[in-house]
Tab-separated table of C-alpha atoms and ligand atoms in Angstrom:
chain	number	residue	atom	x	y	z
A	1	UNK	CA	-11.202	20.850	-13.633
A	2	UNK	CA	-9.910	19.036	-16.838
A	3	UNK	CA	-9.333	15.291	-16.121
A	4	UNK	CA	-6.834	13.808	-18.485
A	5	UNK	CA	-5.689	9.942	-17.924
A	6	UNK	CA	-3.286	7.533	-19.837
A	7	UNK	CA	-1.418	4.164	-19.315
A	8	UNK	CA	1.877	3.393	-18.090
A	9	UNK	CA	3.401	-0.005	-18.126
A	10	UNK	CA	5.936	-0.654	-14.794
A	11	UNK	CA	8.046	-3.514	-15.319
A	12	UNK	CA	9.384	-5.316	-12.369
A	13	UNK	CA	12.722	-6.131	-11.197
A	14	UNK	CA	12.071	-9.963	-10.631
A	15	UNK	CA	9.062	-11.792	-11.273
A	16	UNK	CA	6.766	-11.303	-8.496
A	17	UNK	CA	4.917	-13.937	-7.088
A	18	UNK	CA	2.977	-14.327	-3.959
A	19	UNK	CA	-0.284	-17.009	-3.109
A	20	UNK	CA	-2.502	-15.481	-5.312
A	21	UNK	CA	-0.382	-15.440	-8.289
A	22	UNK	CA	2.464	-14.319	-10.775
A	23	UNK	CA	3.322	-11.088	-12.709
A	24	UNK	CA	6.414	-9.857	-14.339
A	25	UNK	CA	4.421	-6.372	-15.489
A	26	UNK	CA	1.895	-3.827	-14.083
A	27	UNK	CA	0.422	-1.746	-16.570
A	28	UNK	CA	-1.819	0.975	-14.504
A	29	UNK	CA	-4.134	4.090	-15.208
A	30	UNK	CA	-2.311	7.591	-13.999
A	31	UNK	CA	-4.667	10.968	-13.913
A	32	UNK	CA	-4.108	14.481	-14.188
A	33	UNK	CA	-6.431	16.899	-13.156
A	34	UNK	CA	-5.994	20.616	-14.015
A	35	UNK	CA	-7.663	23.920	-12.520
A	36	UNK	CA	-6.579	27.278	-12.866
A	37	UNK	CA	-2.848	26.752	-14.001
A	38	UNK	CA	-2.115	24.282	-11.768
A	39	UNK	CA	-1.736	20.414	-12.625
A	40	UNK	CA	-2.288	17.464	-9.939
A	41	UNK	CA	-0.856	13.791	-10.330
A	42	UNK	CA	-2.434	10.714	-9.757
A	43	UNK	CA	-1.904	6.794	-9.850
A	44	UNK	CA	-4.687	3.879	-9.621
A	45	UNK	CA	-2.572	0.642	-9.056
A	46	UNK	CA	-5.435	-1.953	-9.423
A	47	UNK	CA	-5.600	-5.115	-8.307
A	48	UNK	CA	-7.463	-8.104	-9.345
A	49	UNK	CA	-8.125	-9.600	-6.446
A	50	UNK	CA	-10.527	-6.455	-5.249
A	51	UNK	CA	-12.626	-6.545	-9.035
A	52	UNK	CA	-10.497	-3.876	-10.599
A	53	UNK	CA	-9.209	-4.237	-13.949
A	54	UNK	CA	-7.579	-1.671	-16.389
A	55	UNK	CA	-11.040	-1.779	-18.325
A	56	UNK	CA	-12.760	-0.984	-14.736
A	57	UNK	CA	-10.788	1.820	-14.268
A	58	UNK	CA	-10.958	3.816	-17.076
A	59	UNK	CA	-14.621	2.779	-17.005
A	60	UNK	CA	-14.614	4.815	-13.194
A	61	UNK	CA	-12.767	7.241	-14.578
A	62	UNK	CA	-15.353	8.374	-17.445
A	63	UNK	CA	-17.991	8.131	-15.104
A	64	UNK	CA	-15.987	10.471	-13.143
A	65	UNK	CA	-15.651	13.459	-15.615
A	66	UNK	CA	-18.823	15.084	-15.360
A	67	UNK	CA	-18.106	15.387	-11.616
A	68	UNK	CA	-14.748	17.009	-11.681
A	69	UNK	CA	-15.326	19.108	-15.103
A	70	UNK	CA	-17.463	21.464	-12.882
A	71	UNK	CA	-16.647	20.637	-9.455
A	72	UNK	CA	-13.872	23.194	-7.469
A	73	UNK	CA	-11.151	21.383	-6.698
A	74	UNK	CA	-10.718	23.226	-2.586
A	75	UNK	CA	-13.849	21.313	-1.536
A	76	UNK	CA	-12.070	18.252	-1.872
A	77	UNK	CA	-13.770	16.422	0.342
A	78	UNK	CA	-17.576	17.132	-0.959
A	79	UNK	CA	-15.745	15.760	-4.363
A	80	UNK	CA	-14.678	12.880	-3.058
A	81	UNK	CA	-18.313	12.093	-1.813
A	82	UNK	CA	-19.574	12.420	-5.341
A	83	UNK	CA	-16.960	10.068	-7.017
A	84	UNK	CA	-17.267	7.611	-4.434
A	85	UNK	CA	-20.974	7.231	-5.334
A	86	UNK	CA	-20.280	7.634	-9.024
A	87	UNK	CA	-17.929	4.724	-9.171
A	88	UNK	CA	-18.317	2.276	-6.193
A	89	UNK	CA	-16.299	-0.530	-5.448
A	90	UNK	CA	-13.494	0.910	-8.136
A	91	UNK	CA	-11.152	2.214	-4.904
A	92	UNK	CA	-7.965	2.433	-6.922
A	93	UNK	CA	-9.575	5.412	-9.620
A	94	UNK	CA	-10.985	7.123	-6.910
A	95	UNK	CA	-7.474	6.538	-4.958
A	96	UNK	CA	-5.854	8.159	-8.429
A	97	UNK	CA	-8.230	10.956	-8.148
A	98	UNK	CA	-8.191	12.002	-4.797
A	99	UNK	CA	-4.435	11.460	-4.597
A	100	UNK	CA	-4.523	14.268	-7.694
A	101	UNK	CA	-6.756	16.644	-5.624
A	102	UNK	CA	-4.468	16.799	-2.500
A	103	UNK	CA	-1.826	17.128	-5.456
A	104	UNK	CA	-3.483	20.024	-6.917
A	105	UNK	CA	-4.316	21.617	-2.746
A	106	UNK	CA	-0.874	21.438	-2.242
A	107	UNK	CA	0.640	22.906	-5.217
A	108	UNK	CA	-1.577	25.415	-5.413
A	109	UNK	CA	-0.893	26.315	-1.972
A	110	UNK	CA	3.072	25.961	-2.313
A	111	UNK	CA	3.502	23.538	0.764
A	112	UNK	CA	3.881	19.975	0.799
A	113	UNK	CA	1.184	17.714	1.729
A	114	UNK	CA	2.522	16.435	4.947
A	115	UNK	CA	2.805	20.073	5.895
A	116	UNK	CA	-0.735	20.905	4.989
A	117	UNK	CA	-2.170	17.767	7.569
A	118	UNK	CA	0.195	19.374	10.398
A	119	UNK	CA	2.413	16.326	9.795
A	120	UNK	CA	6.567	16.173	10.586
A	121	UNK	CA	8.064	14.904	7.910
A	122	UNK	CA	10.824	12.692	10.085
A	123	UNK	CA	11.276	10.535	11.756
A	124	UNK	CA	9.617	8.170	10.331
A	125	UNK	CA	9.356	4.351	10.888
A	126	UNK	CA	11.463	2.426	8.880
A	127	UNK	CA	9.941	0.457	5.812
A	128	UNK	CA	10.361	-3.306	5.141
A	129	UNK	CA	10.984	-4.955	2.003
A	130	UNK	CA	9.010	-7.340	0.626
A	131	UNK	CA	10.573	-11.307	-0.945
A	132	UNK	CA	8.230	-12.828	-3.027
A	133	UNK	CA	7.965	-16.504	-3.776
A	134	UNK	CA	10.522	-18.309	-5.128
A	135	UNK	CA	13.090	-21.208	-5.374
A	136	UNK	CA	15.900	-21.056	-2.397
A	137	UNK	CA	18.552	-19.581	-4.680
A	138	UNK	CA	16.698	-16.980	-6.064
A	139	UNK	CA	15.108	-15.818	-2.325
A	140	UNK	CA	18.983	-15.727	-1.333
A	141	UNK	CA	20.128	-13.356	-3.895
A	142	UNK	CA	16.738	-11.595	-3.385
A	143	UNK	CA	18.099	-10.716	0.085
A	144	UNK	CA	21.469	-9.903	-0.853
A	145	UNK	CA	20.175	-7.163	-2.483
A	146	UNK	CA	18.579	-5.810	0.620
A	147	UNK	CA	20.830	-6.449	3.037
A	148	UNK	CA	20.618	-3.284	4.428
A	149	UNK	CA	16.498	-2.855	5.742
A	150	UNK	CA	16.124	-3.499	9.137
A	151	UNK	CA	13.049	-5.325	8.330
A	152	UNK	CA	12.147	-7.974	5.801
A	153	UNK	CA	8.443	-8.818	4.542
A	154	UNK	CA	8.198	-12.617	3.631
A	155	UNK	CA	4.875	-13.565	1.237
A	156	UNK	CA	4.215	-17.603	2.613
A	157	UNK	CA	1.324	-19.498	1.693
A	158	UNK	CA	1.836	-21.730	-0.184
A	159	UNK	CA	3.139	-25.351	0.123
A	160	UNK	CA	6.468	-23.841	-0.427
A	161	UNK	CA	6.586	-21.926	3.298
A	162	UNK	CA	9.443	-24.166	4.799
A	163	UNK	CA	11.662	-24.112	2.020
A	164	UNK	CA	11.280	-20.243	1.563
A	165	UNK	CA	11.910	-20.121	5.990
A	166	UNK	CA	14.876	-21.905	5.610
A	167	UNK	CA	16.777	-20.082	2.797
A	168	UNK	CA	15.687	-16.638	4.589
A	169	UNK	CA	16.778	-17.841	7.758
A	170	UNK	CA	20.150	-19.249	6.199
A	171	UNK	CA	20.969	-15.797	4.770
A	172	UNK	CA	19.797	-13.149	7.028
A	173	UNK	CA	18.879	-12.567	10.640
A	174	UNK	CA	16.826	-9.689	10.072
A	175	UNK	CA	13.268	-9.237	11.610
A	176	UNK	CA	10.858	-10.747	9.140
A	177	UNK	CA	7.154	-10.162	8.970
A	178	UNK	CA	5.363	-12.552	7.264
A	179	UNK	CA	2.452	-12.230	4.942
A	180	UNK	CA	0.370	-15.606	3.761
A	181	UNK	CA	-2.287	-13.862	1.647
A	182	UNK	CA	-4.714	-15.981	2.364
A	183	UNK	CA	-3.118	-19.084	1.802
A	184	UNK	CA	-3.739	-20.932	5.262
A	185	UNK	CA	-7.316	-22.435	4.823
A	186	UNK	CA	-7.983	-24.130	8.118
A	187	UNK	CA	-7.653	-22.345	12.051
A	188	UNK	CA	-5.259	-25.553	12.721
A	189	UNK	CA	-2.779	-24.957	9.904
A	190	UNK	CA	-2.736	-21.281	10.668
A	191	UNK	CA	-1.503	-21.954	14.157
A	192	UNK	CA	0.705	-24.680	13.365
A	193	UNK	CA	2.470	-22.000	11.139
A	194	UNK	CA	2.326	-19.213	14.021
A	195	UNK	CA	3.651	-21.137	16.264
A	196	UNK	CA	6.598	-22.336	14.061
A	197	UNK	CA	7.106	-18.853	12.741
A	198	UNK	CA	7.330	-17.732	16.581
A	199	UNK	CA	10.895	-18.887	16.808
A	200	UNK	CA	12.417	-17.692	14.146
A	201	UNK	CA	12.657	-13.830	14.699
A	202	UNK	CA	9.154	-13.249	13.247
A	203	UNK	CA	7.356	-9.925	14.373
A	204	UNK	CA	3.792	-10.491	13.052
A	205	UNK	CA	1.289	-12.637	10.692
A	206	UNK	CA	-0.443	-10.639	7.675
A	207	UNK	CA	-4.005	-12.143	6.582
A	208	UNK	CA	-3.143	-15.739	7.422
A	209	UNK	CA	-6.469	-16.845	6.488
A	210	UNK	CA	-8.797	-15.818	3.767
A	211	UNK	CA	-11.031	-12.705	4.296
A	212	UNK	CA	-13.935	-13.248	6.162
A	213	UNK	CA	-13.084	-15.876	8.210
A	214	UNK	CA	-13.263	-13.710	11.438
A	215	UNK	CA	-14.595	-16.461	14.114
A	216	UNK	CA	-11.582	-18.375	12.855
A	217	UNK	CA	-9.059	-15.119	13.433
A	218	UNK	CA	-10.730	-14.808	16.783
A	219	UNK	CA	-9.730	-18.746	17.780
A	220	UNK	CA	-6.349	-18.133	16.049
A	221	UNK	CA	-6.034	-14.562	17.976
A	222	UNK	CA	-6.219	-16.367	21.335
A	223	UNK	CA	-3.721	-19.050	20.601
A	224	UNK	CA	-1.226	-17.474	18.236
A	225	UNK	CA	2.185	-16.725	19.847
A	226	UNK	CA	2.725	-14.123	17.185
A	227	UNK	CA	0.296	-10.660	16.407
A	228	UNK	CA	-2.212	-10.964	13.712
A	229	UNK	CA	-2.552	-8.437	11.052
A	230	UNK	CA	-5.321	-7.941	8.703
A	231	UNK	CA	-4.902	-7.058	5.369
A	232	UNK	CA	-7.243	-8.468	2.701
A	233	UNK	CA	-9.812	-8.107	5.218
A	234	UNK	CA	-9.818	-4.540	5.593
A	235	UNK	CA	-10.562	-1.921	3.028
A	236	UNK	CA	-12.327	1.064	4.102
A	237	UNK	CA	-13.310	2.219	7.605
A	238	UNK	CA	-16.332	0.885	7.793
A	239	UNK	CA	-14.681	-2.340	8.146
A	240	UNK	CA	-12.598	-1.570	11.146
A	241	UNK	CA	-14.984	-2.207	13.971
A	242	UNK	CA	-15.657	-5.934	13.106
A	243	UNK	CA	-11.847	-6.725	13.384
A	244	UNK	CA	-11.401	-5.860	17.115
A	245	UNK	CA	-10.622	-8.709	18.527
A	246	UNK	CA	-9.960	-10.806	15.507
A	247	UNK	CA	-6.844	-9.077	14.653
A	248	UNK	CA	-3.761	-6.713	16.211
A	249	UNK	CA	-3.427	-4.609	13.477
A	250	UNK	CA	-4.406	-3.500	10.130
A	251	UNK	CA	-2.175	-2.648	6.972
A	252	UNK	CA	-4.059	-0.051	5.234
A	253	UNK	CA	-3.411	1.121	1.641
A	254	UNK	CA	-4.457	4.232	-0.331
A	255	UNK	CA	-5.581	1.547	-3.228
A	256	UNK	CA	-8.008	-0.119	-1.128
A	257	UNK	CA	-8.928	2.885	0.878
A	258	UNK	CA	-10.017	5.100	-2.041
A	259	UNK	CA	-7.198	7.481	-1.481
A	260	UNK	CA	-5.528	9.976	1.020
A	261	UNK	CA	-8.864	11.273	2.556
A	262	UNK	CA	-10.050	7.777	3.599
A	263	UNK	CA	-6.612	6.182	4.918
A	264	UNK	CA	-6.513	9.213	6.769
A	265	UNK	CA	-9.915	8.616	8.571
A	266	UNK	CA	-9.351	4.899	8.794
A	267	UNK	CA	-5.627	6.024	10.784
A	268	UNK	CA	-8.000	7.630	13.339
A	269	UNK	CA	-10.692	4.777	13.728
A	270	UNK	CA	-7.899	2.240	13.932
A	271	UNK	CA	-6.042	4.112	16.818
A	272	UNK	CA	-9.542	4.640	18.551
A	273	UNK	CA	-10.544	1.056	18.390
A	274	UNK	CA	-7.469	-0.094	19.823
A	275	UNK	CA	-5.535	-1.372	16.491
A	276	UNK	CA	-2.018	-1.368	15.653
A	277	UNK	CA	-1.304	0.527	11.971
A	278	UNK	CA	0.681	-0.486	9.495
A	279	UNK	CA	1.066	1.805	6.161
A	280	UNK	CA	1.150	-0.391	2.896
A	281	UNK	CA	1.025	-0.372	-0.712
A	282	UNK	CA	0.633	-2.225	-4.120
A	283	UNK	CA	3.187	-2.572	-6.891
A	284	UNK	CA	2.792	0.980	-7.572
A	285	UNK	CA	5.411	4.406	-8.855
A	286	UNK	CA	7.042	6.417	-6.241
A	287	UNK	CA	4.108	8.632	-7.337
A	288	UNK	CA	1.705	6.650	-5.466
A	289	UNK	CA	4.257	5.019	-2.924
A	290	UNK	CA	5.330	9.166	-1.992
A	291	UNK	CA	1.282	9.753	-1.591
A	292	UNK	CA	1.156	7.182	0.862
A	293	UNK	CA	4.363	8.212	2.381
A	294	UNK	CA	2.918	11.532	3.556
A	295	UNK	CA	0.938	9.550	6.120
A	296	UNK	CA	3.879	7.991	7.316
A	297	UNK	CA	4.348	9.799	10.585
A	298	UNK	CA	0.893	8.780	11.985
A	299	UNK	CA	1.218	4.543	11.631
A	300	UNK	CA	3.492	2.068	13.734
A	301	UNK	CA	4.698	0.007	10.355
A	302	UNK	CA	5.552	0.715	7.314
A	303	UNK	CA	5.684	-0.965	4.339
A	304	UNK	CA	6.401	0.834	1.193
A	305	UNK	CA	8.188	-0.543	-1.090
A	306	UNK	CA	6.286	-1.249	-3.926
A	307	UNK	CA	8.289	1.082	-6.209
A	308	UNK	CA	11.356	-0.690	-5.201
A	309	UNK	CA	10.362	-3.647	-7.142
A	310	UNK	CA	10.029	-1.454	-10.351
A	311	UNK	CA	12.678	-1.620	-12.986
A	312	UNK	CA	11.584	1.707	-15.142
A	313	UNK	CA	9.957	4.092	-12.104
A	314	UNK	CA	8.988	6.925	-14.292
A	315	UNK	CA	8.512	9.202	-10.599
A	316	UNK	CA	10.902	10.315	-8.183
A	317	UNK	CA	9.695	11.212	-5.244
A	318	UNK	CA	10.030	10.092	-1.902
A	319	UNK	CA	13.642	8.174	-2.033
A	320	UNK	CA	14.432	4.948	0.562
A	321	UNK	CA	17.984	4.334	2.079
A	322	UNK	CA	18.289	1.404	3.977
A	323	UNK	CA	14.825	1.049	4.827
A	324	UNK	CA	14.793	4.741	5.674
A	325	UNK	CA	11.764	6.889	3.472
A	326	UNK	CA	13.250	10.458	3.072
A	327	UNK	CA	10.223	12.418	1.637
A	328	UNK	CA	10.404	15.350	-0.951
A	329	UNK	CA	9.805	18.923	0.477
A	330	UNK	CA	8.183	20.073	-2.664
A	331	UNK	CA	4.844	21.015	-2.943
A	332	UNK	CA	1.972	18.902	-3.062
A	333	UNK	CA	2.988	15.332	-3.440
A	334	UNK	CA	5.927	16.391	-4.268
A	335	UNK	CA	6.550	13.882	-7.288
A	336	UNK	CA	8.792	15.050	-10.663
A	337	UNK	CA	9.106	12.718	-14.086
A	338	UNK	CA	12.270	11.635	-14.390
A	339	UNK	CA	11.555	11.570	-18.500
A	340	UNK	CA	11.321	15.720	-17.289
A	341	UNK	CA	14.657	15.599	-15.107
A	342	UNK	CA	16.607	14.265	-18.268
A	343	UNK	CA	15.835	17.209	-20.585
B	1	MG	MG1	-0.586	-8.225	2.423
């Protein structure tokens, strides 16, 4: 296979801020791997907070070459072993990659990918739609916009949480879902906020605390009026045991996963262990947003939206209408440029 990469920047709607931080760009690394006539697409949305960097990636991405330039692109899987050893802890490359090799299987093949993994492709749950941070006004607007989505995701965390509560709650009565990233330190504040969030139409808690803090999750799990959702705190399978217990769900994301392959695997180790599954993303394209979305009819949640918070997409792919993900029936991903579409 020839691997070919370059840079796209992705500049966002509104600001974007959440606990961690602000961002008004994304500029990501996008892959295209090539066998026999037959191109597949790729996307690593990396994010800081996991190690990556653009540097990091393209850094996994050379160390991936030697791999793919002789490896056959059918025994994806064996592959995906080899990269993952070649370029550990860099999940969004290897995400890019093996999102390109399921790309390539299902062009090549002439079926789309949801078709290849025996999926339907509706119904699917409905996706929420995430507010970041912001002043009253701005959240108010925000949700003006997306008046439509059944469901709402809400980034708290910050000293700002009561303010941002109150100008949701002023606009909208949709179901919200609330995501702190992190930004409740102690087991006490963390309930305090669950139990305040409890009246006010909430459905669930994302990562209220930081990672790691499990014997604190497993206090908070007992106590909380509201289901606890890990997200920072998972990654890859192998760290779905530990959170029984600790946590009601996990969001899983191709970007921390390392791809299609592994969210796939981690679907089926959630749902044995007992754990509610939510489907999420980055800021990412509808390229990686529609990889993701092929998984959709296997998870309880979804939250993919990260490509609606993109001002100058250069995909289309899977398309969203009030919260509904209709997903393209081409093959493979089933992604098009739109730079192509206008020519
Ligand atoms: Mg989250």
């Amino acid at each position: 296979m020839t691997l070919t990469d370059h840079q796209r920047q992705l500049d966002l709607k509104h600001p974007w801020t959440i606990a961690r931080g602000t961002s008004a760009s994304k500029t990501y690394g996008f892959v295209e791997l090539t066998e026999d006539g037959v191109t597949g697409w790729g996307e690593a949305a990396h994010n800081v907070r996991y190690g990556e960097s653009l540097e990091s990636i393209q850094a996994a991405l050379q160390a991936a070459r030697p791999i793919l330039e002789t490896a056959d692109p059918w025994q994806f899987h064996h592959i995906l072993e080899s990269l993952k050893a070649a370029m550990p802890s860099q999940h969004a490359a290897l995400a890019a990659l093996d999102i390109a090799l399921l790309d390539w299987v299902g062009k090549k093949l002439g079926i789309p990918l949801y078709r290849y993994l025996g999926l339907r492709p509706a119904p699917l749950p409905q996706t929420s739609v995430s507010i970041g941070i912001d002043e009253p006004d701005s959240i108010a607007k925000k949700i003006a916009e997306v008046a439509d989505f059944p469901f709402l995701k809400v980034k708290l965390g910050t000293g700002s949480d009561e303010a941002i509560m109150a100008a949701v709650r002023d606009s909208t009565n949709q179901i919200v879902r609330v995501d702190a990233n992190e930004g409740w330190t102690t087991k006490e504040v963390a309930l305090e906020k669950c139990e305040w969030l409890a009246g006010q139409n909430v459905e669930f808690v994302e990562q209220p605390m930081p990672a790691g803090s499990l014997d604190d999750l497993r206090w908070l799990r007992e106590r909380s009026p509201l289901p606890l959702v890990a997200d920072e705190d998972v990654k890859t399978a192998s760290d779905l045991p530990a959170l029984v217990g600790a946590y009601d769900g996990v969001n899983l994301k191709l970007m921390k996963a390392g791809g299609i392959q592994e969210t796939l695997r981690m679907i089926h180790v959630a749902r044995a262990l007992g754990l509610q599954i939510m489907l999420g993303c980055m800021i990412e394209s509808s390229l990686g947003i529609t990889a993701a979305a092929h998984l959709a009819p296997l998870v309880d949640w979804l939250d993919l939206d990260g490509n609606l918070l993109i001002a100058n997409d250069p995909f289309l792919g899977a398309t969203c209408q009030a919260g509904t993900i209709i997903l393209p029936d081409r093959p493979g991903i089933g992604v098009l440029e739109r730079s192509e579409l206008r020519t």
